PDB file of C-alpha atoms in Angstrom:
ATOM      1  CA  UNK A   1      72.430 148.505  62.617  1.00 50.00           C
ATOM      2  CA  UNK A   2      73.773 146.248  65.136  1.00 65.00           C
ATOM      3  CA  UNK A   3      76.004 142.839  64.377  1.00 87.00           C
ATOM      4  CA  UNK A   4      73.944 139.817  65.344  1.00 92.00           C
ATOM      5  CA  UNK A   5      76.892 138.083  66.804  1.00 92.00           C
ATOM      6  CA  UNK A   6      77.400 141.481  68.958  1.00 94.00           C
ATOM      7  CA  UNK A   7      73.577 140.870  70.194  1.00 94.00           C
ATOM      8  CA  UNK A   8      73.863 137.220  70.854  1.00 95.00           C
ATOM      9  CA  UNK A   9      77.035 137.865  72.919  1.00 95.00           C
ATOM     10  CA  UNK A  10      74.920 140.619  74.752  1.00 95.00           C
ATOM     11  CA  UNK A  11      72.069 138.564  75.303  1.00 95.00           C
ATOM     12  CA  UNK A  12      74.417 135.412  76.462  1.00 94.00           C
ATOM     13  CA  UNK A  13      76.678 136.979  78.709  1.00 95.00           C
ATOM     14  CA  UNK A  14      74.080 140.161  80.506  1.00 95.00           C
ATOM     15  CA  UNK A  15      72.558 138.328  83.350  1.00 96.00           C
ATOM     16  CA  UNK A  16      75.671 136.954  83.917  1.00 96.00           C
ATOM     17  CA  UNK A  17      77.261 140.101  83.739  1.00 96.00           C
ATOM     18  CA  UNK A  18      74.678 141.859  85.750  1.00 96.00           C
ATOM     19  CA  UNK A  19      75.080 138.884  88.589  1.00 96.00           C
ATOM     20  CA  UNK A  20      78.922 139.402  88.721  1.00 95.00           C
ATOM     21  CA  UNK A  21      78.767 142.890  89.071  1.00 93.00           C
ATOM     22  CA  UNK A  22      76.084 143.177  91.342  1.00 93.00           C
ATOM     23  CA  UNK A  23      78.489 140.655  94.257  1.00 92.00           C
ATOM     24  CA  UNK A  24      81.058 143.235  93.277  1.00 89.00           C
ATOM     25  CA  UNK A  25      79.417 146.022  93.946  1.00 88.00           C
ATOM     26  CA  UNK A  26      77.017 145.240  96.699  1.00 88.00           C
ATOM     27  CA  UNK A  27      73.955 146.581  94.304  1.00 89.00           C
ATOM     28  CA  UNK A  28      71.780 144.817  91.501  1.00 92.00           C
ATOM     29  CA  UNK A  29      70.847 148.423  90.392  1.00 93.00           C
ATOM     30  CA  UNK A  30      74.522 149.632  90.434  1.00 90.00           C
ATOM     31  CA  UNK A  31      75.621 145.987  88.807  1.00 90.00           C
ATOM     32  CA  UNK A  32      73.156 146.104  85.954  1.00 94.00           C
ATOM     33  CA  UNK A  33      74.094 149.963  85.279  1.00 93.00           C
ATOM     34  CA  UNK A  34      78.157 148.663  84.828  1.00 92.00           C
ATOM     35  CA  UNK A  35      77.085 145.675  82.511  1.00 93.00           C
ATOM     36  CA  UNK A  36      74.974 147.974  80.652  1.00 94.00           C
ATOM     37  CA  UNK A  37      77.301 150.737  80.235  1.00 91.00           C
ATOM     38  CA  UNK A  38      80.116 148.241  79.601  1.00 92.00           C
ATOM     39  CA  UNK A  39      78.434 146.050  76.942  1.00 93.00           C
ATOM     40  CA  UNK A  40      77.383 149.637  75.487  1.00 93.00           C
ATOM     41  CA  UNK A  41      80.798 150.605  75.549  1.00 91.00           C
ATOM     42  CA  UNK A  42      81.675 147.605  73.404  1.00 91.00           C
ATOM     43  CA  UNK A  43      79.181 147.908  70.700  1.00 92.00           C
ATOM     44  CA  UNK A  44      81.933 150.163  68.458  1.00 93.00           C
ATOM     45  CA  UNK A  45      84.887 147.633  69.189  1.00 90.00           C
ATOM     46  CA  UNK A  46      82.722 144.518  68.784  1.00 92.00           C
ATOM     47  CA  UNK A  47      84.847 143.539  65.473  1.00 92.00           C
ATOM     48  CA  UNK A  48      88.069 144.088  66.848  1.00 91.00           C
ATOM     49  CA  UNK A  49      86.973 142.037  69.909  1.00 89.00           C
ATOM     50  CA  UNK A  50      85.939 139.237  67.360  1.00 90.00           C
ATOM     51  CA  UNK A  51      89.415 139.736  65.926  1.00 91.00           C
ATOM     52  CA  UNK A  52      90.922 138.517  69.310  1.00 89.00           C
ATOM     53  CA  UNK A  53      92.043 134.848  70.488  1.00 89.00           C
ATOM     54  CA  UNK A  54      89.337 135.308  72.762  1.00 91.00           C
ATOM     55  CA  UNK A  55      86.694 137.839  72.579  1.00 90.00           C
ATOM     56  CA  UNK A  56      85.130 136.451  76.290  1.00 92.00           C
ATOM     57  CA  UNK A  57      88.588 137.386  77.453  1.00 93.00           C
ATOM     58  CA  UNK A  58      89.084 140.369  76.252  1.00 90.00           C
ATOM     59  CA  UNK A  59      85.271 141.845  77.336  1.00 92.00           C
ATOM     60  CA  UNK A  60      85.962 140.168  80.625  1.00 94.00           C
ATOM     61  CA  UNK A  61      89.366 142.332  80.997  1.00 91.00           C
ATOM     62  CA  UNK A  62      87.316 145.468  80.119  1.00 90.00           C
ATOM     63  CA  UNK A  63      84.576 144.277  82.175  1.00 92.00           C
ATOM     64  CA  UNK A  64      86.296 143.759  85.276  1.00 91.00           C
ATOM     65  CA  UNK A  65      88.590 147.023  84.345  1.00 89.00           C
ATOM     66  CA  UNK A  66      85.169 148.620  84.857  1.00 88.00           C
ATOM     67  CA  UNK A  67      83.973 147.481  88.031  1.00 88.00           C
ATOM     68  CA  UNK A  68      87.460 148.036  89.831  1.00 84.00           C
ATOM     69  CA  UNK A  69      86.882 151.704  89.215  1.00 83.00           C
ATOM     70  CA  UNK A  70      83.544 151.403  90.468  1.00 81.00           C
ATOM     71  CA  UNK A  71      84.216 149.701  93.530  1.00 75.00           C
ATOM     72  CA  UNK A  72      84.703 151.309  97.008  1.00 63.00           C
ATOM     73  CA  UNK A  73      88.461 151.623  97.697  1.00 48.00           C
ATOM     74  CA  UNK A  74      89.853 149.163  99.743  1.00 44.00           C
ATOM     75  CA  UNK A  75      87.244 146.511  98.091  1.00 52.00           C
ATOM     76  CA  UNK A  76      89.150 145.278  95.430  1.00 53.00           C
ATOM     77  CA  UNK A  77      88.625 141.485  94.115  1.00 61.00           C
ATOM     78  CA  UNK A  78      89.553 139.480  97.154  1.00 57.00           C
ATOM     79  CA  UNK A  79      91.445 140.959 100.383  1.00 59.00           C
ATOM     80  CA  UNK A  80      93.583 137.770 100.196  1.00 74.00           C
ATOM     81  CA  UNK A  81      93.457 136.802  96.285  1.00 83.00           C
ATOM     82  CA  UNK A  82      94.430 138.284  93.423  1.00 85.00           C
ATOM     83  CA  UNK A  83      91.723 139.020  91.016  1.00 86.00           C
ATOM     84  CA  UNK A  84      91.691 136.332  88.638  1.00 90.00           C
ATOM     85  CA  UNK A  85      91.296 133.783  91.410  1.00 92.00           C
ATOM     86  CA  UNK A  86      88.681 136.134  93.572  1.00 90.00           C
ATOM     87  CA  UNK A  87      86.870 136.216  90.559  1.00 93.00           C
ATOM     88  CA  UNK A  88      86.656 132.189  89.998  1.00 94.00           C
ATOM     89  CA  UNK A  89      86.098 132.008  93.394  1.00 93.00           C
ATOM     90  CA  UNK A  90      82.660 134.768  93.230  1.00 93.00           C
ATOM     91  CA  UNK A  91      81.660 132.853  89.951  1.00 96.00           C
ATOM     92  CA  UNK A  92      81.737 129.033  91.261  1.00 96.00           C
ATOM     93  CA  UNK A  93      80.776 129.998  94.894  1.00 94.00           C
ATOM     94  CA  UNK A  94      78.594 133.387  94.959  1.00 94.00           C
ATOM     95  CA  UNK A  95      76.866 133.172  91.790  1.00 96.00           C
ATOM     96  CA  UNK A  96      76.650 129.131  91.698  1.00 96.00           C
ATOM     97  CA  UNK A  97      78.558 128.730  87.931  1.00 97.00           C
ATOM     98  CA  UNK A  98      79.553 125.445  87.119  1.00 97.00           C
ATOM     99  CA  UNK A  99      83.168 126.105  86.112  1.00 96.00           C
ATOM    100  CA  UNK A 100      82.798 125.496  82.586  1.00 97.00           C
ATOM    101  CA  UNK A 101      80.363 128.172  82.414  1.00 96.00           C
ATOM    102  CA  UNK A 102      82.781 130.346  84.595  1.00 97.00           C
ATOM    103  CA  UNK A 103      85.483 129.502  82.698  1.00 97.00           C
ATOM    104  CA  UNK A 104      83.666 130.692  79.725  1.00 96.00           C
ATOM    105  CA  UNK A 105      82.432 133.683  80.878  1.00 96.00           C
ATOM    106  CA  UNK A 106      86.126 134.662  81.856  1.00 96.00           C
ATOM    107  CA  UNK A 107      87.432 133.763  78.272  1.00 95.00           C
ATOM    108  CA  UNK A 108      90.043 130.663  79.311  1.00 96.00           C
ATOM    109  CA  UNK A 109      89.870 127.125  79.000  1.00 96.00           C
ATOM    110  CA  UNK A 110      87.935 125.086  81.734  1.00 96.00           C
ATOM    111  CA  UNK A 111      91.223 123.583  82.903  1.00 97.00           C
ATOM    112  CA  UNK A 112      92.837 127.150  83.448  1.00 97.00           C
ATOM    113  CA  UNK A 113      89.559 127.972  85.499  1.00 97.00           C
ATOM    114  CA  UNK A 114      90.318 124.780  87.352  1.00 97.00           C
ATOM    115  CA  UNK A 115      93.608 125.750  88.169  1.00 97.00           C
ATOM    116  CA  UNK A 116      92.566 129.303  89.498  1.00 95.00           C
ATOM    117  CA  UNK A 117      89.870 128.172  91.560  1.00 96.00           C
ATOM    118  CA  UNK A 118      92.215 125.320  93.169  1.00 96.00           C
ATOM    119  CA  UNK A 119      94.946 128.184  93.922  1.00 95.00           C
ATOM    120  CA  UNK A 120      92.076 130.430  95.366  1.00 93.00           C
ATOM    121  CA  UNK A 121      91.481 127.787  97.490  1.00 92.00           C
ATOM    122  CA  UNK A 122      94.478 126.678  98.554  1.00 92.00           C
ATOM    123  CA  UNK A 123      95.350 130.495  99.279  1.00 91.00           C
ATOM    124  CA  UNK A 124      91.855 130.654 101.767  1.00 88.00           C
ATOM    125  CA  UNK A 125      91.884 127.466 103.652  1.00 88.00           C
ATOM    126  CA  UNK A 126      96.099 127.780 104.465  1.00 84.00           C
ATOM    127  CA  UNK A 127      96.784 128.858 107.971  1.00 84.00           C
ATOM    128  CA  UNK A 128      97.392 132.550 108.366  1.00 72.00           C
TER     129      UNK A 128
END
């Protein structure tokens, strides 16, 4: 039997998952496979992620941890950002996300979202 809270995480953050991962990976098929497998891969840790600070933080690591292995070589995050701020940068501008939502689905606090997305882009508009 499944926890309910595990299922109403699932059923929260899967599209958004699947969305993510399919910008990542260049494929809705391939992006919904990764969420899939990595929300499967959470069902037996689901009460030690509820024993974290953040459990949205702590999916999201494993989550991303996921689709860096998946990804093409050479096609990690952001050629010019680290991940963190690629990844505000895909949530707010490729998927649309108002940054509270981003900031949720990341597991930090709207104004550390705020902060990321500023650096990403102050890091992409600077003269290179």
């Amino acid at each position: 039997m499944t926890d309910a809270s595990y299922e109403a995480f699932c059923s929260r953050y899967r599209p958004l998952y699947i969305r993510y991962a399919a910008v990542r990976l260049s494929s809705t098929r391939c992006g919904a496979r990764l969420a899939d497998h990595a929300l499967d891969a959470l069902a037996p840790c689901w009460p030690q992620a509820l024993a974290c600070a953040s459990p949205a933080a702590a999916v999201w690591e494993m989550f991303t941890s996921l689709i860096e292995d998946a990804a093409e070589r050479g096609s990690r995050c952001g050629a010019d950002l680290p991940c963190p701020q690629a990844d505000a940068v895909i949530l707010r501008h490729r998927l649309g996300l108002p940054a509270e939502t981003a900031a949720e689905l990341m597991g930090i606090s709207d104004s550390a979202f705020r902060v990321l997305h500023r650096a990403a882009l102050r890091t992409l508009s600077a003269p290179k």
